[in-house]
Structures are given as C-alpha cells and as structure tokens.
PDB file of C-alpha atoms in Angstrom:
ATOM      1  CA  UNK K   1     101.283 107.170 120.660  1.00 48.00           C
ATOM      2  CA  UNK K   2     101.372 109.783 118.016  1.00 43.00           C
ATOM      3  CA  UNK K   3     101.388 112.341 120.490  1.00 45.00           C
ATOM      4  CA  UNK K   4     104.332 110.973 122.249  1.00 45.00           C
ATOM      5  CA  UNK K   5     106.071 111.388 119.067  1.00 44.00           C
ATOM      6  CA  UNK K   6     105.360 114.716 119.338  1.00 45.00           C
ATOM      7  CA  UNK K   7     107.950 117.217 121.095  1.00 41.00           C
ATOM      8  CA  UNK K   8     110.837 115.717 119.956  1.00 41.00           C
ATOM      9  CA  UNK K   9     110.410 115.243 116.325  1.00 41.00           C
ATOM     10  CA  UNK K  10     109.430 118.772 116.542  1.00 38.00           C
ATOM     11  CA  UNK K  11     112.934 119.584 117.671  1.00 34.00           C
ATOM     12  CA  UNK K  12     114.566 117.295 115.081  1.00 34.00           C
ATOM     13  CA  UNK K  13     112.247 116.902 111.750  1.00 37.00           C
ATOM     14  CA  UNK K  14     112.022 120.391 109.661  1.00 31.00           C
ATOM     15  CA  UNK K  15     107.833 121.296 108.431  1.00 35.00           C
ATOM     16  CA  UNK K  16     107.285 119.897 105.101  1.00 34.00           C
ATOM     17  CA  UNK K  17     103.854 119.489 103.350  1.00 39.00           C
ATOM     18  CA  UNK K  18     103.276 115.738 102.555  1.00 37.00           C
ATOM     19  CA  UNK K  19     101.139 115.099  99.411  1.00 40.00           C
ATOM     20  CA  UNK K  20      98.597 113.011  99.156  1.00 44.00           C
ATOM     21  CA  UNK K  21      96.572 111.434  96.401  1.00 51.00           C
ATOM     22  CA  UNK K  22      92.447 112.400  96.296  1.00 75.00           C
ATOM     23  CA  UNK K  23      90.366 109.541  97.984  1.00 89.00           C
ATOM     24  CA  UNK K  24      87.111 109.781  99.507  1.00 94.00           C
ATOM     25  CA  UNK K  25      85.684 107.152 102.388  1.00 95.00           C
ATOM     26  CA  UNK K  26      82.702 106.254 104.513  1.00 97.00           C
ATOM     27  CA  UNK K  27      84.149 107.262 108.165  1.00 97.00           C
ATOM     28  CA  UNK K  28      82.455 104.847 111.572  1.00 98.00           C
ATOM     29  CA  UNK K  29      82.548 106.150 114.873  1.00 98.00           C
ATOM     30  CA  UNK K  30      83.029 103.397 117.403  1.00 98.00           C
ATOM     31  CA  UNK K  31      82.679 103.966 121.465  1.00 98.00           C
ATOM     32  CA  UNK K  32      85.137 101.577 122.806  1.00 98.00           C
ATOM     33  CA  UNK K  33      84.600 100.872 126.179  1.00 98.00           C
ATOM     34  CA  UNK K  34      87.382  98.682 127.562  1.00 97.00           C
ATOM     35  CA  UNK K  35      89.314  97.261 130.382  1.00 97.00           C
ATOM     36  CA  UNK K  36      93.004  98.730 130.414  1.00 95.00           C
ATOM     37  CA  UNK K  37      94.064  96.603 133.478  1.00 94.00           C
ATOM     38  CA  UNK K  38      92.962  93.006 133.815  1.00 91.00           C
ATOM     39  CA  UNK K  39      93.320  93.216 137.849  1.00 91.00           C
ATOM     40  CA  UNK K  40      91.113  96.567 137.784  1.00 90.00           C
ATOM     41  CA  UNK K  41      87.057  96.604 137.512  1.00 91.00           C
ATOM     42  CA  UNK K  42      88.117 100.432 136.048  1.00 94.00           C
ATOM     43  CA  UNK K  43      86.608 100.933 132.394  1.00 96.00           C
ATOM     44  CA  UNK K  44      88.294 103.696 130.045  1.00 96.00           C
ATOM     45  CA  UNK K  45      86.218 105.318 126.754  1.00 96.00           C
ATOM     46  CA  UNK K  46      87.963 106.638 123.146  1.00 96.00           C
ATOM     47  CA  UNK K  47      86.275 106.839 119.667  1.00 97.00           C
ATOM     48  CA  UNK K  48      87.716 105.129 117.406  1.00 97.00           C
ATOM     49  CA  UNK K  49      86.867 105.672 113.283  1.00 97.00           C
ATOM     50  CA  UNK K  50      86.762 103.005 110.793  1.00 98.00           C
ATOM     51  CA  UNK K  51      87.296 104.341 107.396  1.00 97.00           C
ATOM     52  CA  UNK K  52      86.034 102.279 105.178  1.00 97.00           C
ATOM     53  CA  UNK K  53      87.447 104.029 101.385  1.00 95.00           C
ATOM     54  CA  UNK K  54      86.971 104.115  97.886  1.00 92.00           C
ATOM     55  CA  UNK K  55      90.266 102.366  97.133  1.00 91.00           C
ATOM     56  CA  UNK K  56      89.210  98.911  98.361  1.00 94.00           C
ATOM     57  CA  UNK K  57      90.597  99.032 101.815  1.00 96.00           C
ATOM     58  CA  UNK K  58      89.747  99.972 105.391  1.00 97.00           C
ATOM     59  CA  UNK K  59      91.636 101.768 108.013  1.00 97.00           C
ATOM     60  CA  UNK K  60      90.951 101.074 111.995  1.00 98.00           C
ATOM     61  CA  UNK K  61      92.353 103.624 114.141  1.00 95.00           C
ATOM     62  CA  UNK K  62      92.226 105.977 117.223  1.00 94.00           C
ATOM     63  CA  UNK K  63      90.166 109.084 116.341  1.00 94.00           C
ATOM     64  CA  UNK K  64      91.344 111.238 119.282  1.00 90.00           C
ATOM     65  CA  UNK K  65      94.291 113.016 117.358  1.00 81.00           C
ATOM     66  CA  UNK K  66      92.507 113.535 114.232  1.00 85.00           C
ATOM     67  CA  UNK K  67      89.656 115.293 116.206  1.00 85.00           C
ATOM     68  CA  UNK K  68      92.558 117.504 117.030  1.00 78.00           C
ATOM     69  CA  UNK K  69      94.048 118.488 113.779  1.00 75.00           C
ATOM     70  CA  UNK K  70      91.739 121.953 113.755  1.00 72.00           C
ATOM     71  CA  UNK K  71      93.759 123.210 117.123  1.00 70.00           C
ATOM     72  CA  UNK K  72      97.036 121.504 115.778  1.00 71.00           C
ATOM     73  CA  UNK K  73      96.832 123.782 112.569  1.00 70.00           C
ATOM     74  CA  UNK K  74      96.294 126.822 114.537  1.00 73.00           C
ATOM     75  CA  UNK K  75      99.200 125.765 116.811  1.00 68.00           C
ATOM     76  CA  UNK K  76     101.881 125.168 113.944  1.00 69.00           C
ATOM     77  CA  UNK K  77     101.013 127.850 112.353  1.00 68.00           C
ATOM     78  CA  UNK K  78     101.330 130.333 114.893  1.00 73.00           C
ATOM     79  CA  UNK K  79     105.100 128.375 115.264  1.00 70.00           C
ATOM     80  CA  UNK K  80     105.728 128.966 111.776  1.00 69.00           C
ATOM     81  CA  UNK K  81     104.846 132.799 111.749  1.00 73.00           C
ATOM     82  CA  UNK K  82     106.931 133.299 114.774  1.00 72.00           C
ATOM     83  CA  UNK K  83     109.887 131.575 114.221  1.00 71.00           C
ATOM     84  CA  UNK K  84     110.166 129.330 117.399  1.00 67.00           C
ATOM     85  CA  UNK K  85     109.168 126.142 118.211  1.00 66.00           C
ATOM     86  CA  UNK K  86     106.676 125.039 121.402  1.00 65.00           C
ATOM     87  CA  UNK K  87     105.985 122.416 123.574  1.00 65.00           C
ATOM     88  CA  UNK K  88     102.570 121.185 122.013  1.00 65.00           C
ATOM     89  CA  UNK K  89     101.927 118.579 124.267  1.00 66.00           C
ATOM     90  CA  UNK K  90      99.728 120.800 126.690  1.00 67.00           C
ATOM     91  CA  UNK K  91      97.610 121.122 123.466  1.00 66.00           C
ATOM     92  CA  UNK K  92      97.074 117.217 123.039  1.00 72.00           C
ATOM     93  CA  UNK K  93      94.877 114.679 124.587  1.00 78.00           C
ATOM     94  CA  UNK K  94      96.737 111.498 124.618  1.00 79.00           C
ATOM     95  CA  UNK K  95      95.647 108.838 122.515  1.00 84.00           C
ATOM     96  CA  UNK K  96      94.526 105.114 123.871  1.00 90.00           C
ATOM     97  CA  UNK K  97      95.455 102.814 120.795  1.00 92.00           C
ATOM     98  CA  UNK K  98      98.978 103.420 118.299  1.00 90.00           C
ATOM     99  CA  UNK K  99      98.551 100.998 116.121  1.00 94.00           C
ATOM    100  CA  UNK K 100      96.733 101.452 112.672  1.00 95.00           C
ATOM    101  CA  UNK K 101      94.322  98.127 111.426  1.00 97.00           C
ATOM    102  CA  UNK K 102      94.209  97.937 107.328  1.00 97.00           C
ATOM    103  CA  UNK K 103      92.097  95.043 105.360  1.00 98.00           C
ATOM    104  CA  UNK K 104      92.227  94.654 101.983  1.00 97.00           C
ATOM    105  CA  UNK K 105      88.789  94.122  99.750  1.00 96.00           C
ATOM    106  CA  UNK K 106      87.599  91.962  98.959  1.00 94.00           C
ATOM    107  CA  UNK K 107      90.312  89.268 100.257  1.00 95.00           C
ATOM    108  CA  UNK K 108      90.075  91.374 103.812  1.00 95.00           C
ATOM    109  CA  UNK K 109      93.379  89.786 104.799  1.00 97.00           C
ATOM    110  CA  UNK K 110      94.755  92.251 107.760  1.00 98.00           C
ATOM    111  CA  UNK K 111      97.829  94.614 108.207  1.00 97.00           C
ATOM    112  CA  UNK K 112      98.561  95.691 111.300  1.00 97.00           C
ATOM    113  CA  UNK K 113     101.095  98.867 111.808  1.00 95.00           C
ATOM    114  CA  UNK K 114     102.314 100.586 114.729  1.00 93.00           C
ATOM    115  CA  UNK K 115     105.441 102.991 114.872  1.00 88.00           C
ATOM    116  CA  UNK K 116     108.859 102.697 116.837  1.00 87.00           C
ATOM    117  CA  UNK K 117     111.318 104.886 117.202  1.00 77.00           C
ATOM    118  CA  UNK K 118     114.005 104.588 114.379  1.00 69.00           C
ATOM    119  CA  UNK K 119     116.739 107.013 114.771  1.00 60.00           C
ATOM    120  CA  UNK K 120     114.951 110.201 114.819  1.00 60.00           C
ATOM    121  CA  UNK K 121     112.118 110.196 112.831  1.00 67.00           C
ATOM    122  CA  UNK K 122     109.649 107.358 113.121  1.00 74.00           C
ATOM    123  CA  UNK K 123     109.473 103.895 111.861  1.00 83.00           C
ATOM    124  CA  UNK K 124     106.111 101.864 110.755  1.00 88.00           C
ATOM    125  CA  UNK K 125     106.783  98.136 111.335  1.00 93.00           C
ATOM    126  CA  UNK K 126     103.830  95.673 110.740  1.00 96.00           C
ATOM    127  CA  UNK K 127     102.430  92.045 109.673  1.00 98.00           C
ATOM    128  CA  UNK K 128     100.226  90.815 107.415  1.00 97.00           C
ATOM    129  CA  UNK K 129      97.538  88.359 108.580  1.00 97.00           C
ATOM    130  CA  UNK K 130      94.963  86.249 106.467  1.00 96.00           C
ATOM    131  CA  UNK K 131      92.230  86.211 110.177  1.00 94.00           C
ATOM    132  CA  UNK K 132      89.068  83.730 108.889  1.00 92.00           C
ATOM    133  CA  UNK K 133      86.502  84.075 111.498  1.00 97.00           C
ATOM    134  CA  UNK K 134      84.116  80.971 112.071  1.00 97.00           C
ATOM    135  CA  UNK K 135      80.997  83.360 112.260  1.00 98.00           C
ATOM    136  CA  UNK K 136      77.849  81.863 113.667  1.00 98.00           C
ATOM    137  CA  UNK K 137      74.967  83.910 112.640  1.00 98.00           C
ATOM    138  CA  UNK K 138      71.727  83.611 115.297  1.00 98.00           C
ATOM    139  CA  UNK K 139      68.079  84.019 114.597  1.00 96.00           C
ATOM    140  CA  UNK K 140      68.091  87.273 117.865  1.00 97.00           C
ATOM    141  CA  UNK K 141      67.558  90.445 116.404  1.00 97.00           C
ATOM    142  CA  UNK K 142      67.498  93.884 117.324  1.00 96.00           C
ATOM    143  CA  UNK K 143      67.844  97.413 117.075  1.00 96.00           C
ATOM    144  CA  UNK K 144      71.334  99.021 117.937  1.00 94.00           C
ATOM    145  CA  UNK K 145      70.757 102.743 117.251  1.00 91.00           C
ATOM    146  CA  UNK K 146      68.920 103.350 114.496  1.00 93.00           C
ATOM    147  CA  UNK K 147      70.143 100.394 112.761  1.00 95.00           C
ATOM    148  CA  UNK K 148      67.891  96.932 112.527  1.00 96.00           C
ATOM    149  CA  UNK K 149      70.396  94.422 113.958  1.00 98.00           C
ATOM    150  CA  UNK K 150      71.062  90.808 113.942  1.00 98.00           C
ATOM    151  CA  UNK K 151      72.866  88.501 116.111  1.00 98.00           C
ATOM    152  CA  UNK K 152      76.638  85.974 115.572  1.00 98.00           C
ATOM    153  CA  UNK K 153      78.824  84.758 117.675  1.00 98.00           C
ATOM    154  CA  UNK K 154      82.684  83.563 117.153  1.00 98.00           C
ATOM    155  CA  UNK K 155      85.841  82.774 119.263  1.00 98.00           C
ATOM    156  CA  UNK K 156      89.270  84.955 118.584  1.00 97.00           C
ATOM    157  CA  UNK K 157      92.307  85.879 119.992  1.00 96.00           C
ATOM    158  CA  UNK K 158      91.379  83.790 123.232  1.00 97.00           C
ATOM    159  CA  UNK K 159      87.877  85.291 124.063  1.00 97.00           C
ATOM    160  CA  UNK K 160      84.412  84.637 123.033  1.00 98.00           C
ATOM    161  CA  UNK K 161      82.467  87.347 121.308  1.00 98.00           C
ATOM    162  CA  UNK K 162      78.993  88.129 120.894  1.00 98.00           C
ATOM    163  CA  UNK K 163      78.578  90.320 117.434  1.00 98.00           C
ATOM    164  CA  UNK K 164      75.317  92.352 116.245  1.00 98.00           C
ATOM    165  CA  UNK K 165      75.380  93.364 112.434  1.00 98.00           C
ATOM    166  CA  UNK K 166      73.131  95.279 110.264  1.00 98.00           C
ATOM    167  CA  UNK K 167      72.765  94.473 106.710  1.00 96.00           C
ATOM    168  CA  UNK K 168      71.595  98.070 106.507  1.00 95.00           C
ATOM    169  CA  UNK K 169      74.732  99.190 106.055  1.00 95.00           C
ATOM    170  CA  UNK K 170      76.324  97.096 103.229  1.00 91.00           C
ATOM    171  CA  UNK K 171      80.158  96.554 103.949  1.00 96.00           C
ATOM    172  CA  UNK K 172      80.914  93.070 105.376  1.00 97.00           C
ATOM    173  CA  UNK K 173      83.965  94.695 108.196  1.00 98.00           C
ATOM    174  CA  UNK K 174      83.918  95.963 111.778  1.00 98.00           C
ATOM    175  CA  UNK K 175      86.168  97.376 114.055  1.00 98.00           C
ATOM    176  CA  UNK K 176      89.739  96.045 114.802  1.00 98.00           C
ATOM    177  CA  UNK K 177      90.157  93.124 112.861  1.00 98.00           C
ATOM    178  CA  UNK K 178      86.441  92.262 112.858  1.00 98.00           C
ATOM    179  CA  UNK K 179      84.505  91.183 109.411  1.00 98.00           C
ATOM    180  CA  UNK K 180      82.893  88.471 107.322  1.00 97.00           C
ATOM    181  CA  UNK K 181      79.589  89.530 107.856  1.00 98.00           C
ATOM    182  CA  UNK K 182      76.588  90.145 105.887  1.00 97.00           C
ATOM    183  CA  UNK K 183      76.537  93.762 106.993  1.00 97.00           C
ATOM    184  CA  UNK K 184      78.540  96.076 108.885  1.00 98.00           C
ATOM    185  CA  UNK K 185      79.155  95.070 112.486  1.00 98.00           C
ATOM    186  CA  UNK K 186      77.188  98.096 114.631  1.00 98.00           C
ATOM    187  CA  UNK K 187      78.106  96.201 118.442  1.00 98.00           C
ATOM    188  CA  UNK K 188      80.846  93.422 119.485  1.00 98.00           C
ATOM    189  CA  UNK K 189      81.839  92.585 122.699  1.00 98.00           C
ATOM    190  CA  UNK K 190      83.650  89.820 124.715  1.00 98.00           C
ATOM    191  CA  UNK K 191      82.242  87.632 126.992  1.00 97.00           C
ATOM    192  CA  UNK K 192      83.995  89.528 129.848  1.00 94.00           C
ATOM    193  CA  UNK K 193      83.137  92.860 128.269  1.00 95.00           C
ATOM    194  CA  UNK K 194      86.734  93.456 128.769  1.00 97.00           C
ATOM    195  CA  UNK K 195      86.165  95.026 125.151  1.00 98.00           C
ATOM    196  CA  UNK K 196      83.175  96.361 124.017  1.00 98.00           C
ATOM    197  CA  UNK K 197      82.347  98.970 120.639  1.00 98.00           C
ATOM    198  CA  UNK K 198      79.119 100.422 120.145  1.00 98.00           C
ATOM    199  CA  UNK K 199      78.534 102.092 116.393  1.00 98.00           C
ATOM    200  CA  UNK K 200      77.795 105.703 117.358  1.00 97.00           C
ATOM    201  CA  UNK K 201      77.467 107.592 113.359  1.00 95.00           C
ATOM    202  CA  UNK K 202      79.095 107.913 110.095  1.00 95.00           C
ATOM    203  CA  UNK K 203      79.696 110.651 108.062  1.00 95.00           C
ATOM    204  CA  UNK K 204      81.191 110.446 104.319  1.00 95.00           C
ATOM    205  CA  UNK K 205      85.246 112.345 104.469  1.00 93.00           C
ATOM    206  CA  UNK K 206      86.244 113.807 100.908  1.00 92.00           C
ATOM    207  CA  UNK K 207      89.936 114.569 100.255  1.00 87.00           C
ATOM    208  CA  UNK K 208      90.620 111.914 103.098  1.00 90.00           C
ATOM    209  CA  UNK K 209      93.565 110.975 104.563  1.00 85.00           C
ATOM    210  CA  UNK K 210      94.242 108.439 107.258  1.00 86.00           C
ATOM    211  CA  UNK K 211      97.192 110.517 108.668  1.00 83.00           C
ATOM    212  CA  UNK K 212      96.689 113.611 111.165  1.00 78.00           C
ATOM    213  CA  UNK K 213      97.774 116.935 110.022  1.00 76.00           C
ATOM    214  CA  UNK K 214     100.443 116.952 112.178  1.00 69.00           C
ATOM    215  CA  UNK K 215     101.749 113.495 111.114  1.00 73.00           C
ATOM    216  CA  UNK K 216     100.989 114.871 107.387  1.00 73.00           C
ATOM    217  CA  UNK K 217     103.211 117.951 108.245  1.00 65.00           C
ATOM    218  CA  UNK K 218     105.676 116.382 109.314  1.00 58.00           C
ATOM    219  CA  UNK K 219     106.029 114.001 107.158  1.00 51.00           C
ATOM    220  CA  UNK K 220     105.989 111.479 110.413  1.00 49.00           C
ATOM    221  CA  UNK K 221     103.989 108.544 108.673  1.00 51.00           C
ATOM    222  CA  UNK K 222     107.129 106.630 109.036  1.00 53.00           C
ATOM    223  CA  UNK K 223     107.086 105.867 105.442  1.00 64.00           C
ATOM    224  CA  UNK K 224     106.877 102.103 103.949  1.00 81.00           C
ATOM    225  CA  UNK K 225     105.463  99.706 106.387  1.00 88.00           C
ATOM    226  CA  UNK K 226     108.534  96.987 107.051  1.00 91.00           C
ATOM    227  CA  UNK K 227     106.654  94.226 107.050  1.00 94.00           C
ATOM    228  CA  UNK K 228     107.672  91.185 109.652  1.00 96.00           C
ATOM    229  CA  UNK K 229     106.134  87.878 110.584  1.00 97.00           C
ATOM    230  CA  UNK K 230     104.167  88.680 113.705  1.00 96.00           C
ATOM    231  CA  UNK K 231     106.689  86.643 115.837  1.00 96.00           C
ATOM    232  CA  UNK K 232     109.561  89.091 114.894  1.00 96.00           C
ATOM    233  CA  UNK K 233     106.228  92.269 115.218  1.00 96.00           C
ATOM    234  CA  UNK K 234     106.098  91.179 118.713  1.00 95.00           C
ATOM    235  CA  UNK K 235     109.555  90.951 119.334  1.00 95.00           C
ATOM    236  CA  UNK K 236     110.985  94.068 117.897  1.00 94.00           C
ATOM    237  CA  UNK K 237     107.715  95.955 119.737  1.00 93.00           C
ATOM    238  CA  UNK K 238     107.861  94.308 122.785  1.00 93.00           C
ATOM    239  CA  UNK K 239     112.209  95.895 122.866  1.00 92.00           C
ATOM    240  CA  UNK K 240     111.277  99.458 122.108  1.00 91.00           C
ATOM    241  CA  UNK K 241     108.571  99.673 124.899  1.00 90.00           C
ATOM    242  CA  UNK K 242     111.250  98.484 127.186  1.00 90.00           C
ATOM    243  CA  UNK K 243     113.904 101.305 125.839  1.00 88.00           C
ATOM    244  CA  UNK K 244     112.105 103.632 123.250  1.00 86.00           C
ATOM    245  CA  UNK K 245     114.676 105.808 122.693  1.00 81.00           C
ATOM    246  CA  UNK K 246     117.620 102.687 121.933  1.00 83.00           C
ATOM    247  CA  UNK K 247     118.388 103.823 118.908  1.00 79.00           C
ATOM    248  CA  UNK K 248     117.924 107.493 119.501  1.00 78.00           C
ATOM    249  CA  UNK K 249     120.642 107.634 122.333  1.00 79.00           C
ATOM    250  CA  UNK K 250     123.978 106.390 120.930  1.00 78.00           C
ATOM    251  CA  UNK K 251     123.309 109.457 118.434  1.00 78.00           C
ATOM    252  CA  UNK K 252     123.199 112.582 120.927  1.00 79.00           C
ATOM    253  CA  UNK K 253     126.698 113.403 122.071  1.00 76.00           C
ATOM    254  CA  UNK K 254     126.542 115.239 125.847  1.00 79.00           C
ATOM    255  CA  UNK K 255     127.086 118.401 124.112  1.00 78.00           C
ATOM    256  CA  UNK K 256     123.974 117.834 122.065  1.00 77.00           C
ATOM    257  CA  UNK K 257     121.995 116.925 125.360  1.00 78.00           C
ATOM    258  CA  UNK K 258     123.024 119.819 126.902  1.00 80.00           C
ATOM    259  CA  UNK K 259     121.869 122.259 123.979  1.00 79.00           C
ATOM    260  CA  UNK K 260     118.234 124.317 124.772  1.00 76.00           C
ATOM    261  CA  UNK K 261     115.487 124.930 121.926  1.00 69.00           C
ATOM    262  CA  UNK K 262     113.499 128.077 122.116  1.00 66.00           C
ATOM    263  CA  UNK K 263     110.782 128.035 123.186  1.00 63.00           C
ATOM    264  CA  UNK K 264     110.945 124.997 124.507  1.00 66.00           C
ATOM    265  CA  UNK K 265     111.102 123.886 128.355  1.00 70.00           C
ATOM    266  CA  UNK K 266     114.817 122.565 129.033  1.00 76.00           C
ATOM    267  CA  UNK K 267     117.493 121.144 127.557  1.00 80.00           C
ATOM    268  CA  UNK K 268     117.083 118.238 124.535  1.00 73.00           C
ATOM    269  CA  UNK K 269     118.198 115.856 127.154  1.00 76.00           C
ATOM    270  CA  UNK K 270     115.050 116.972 129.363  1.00 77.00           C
ATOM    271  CA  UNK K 271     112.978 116.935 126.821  1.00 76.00           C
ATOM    272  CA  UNK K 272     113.802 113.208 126.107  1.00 79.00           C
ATOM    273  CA  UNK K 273     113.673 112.424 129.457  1.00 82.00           C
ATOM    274  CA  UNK K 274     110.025 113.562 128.958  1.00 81.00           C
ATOM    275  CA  UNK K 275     108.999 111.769 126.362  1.00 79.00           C
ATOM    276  CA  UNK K 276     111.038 108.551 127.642  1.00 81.00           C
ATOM    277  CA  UNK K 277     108.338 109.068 130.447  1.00 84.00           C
ATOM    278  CA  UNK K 278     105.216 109.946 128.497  1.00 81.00           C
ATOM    279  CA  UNK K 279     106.037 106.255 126.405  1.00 80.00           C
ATOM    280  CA  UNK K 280     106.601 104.111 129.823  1.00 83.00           C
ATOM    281  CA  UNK K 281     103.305 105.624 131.023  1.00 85.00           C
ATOM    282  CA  UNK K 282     101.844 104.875 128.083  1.00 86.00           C
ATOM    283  CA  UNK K 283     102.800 101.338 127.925  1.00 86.00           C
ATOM    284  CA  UNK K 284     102.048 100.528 131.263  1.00 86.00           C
ATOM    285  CA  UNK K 285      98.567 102.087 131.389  1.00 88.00           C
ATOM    286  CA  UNK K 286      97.586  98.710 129.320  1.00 91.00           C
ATOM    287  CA  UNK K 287      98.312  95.148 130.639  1.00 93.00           C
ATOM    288  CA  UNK K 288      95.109  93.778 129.115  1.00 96.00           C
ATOM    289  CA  UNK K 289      95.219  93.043 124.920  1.00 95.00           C
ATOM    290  CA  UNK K 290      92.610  92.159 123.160  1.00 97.00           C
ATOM    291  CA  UNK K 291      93.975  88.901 122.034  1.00 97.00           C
ATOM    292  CA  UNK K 292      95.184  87.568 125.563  1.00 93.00           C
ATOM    293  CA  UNK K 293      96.146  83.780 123.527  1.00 82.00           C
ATOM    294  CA  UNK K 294      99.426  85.975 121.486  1.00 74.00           C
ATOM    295  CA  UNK K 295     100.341  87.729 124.330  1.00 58.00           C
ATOM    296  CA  UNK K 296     100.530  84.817 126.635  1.00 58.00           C
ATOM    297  CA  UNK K 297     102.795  83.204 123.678  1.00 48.00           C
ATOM    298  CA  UNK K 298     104.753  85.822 124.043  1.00 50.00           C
ATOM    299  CA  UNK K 299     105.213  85.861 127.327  1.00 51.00           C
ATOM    300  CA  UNK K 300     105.917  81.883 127.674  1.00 47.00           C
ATOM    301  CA  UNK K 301     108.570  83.149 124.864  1.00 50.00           C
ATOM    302  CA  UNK K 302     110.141  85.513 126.856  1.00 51.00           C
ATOM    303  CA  UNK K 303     110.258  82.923 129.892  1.00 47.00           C
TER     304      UNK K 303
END
C-alpha cells in the first residue's frame, strides 16, 4: 500500500525531514506463506518484521518497503540534486499487507492502522481491540530453527490454529495479533494453512523507527491515528477500496488534470489514473482475510 501512495504524493507533498524521538527494538523476521485467493491452491511469500521496542509496545508490519529505504535514499536524493521529480514506482516492489498491528505492554490490547486517502496526503484510521486468546498449551515439543519449541493451540477470527513458542526468547507476542504466551511465538498456522509464519532471525535496530524513509520524508505517516469502532474501520475501508481517490477528485479542476510534471510520465490525470489502478489491483489480489468470521459480518452487512 505504501507504495501506491507513492507517485502522487510525490507530485503533491513538498520533502520535509520528519523527526523522530531515539528508541531502540528487538526486530523478528517472519516468512508468511499465505493463500491470497480462497478459490486458488496458489501460495504467495513476504517477510514481515515484528518490532518488539523499548517503549512497551510492538509494531507488526510488512518489511518489503523498509528493505527498500537504502535504494529509496539514493533515488530522492538524486531528485533533490536535480531539481525534478520521477516516477519511483519502477524502483519499488509492491508490498502484500498495508496495515500496521500495535499492542501495548503489558495490557497487549491491539491497534490496528491502515491508511486511506484523505484529500491529498494520507490518512491513518484504526481501532482499538482488547483480543484474549483461550491458549491451550500441549505437552509436543520441538525445535523450530534454532529455537527449542513447544506446542498450543486456540480458535480466532474463524479458524483454528496450531502455535509453537519458545520460552527462549522471553516476550509473550507473535505476529499479527498473536500473544499470551510464555515465550515468543517462532511458528503459527491455520488449520487450512491458508496462513502460515515461520520465525526466520532477529537482529536488535538502534535509532528505530517504524516508518520507511520515504514515509519519514515525506512526512506521509498520516499523522494521529483516528480511531473508530471496528464496525465504522470496516466501513470507511471497505468505501475507499471501492473509490480511492473520492475525496481526491472533487479537488482537481480539468485544468489541473491536464497539467504535466517533469519528469514524470503524463499528465496528473494519467498519473491518477495509474495509481487508481495500482490500488484496484491491489485490493483485488486478496479475497482471503485472515479472520474470515469479520469479513463474512461484513459482508451479511453489506447484503
């Protein structure tokens, strides 16, 4: 998602250097291997990082444009010294997952934030969520990696999943929403392995961030989170995948549409145009959520 953001807040939002206080955190590569259609045998693979910091939280996310941020640097600065802008989306890999998954320590209640499209710059709407999993811990142990691993089971968002966690590692959280317990969670799958991560290394991040440098440079982190109930979440995400750019369009005048950017491929109308289609494609390239019980309440709600 981040990338789709990309090209045309380039056009419209002018380089600024966010600042950000000092933290440190213990960063979790995850292999997720998951099933984007639910018609389709077809698997698809990203890393995803849990940061797990020293300001009593935890941050879930896709890692694939923060592996980027050395080539995105290079790229905006070479912008910057020349004076013209460029389309940088030949530069990005697109990323699977837009949302960002934050717990809280030690209550680990849940916020979950994606962006939308507000105007033109971004907007980060979300909603808070106190998840209790009914963990039951197994005698079955094993080794996952290097890591000494035990087995629990539980039932959430509509599937039933099969956890292995390692007490070697002393932080009681997971992946996604995933915690509660008595080590961190190195393997979790569904029954249908229609979702499946696989703890792959860590590595300790000083002067850490959550945001990418090109959402730092940008100043694209969408500011405050407006926090809804997940009902409203749902609804207000489930209009701007249907018409992303809703509030963008009753802005740009014909004569603004028809306006070229250096350096840049077309006009700003072609350019959204683009992007209108990079966000469809994105949207549709998943019909299969990991909680299948709220999406079928929202789809009965819809009905």
């Amino acid at each position: 998602m981040k990338k789709l953001f990309s090209i045309f807040l380039i056009v419209i939002v002018a380089f600024a250097n966010a600042q950000e206080s000092k933290e440190t955190a213990n960063r979790f590569f995850y292999e997720l291997t998951f099933k984007p259609k639910k018609d389709s045998a077809k698997l698809d693979k990203v890393i995803t990082i849990l940061d797990i910091t020293d300001k009593n939280r935890s941050v879930y996310q896709d890692y694939t444009v923060i592996s980027q941020d050395s080539i995105m640097k290079v790229e905006f600065e070479a912008m910057q010294k020349a004076g013209m802008m460029k389309d940088i989306s030949k530069s990005l890999k697109t990323p699977k997952i837009s949302a960002r998954i934050y717990k809280f320590y030690p209550s680990m209640k849940v916020q979950y934030v994606d962006k939308i499209a507000s105007g033109f710059t971004p907007s980060n709407i979300g909603y808070n969520e106190d998840v209790k999993f009914n963990w039951n811990i197994l005698g079955d142990k094993q080794k996952i990696g290097e890591y000494a691993a035990q087995k629990a089971t539980t039932e959430f968002g509509g599937r039933k999943w099969t956890a292995w966690f390692s007490t070697d590692i002393p932080f009681q959280d997971g992946p996604y929403k995933f915690s509660g317990l008595p080590g961190l969670i190195v393997k979790i799958e569904d029954e249908g392995k229609n979702y499946s991560w696989v703890l792959q290394g860590n590595k300790r991040v000083k002067d850490y961030t959550e945001y990418s440098y090109i959402e730092n440079l940008m100043q694209a982190k969408g500011g405050k989170v407006n926090e809804l109930t997940r009902e409203k979440f749902e609804k207000t995400y489930s209009d701007f995948k249907k018409d992303p750019f809703a509030t963008v369009r009753p802005m740009m005048t014909q004569e603004m549409l028809s306006k070229s950017i250096p350096g840049m491929d077309g006009t700003i109308g072609d350019i959204m145009k683009k992007q209108e289609k990079m966000y469809k494609d994105f949207f549709n390239a998943n019909d299969n959520p990991i909680e299948i019980n709220q999406a079928q309440v929202t789809e009965k709600k819809k009905k």
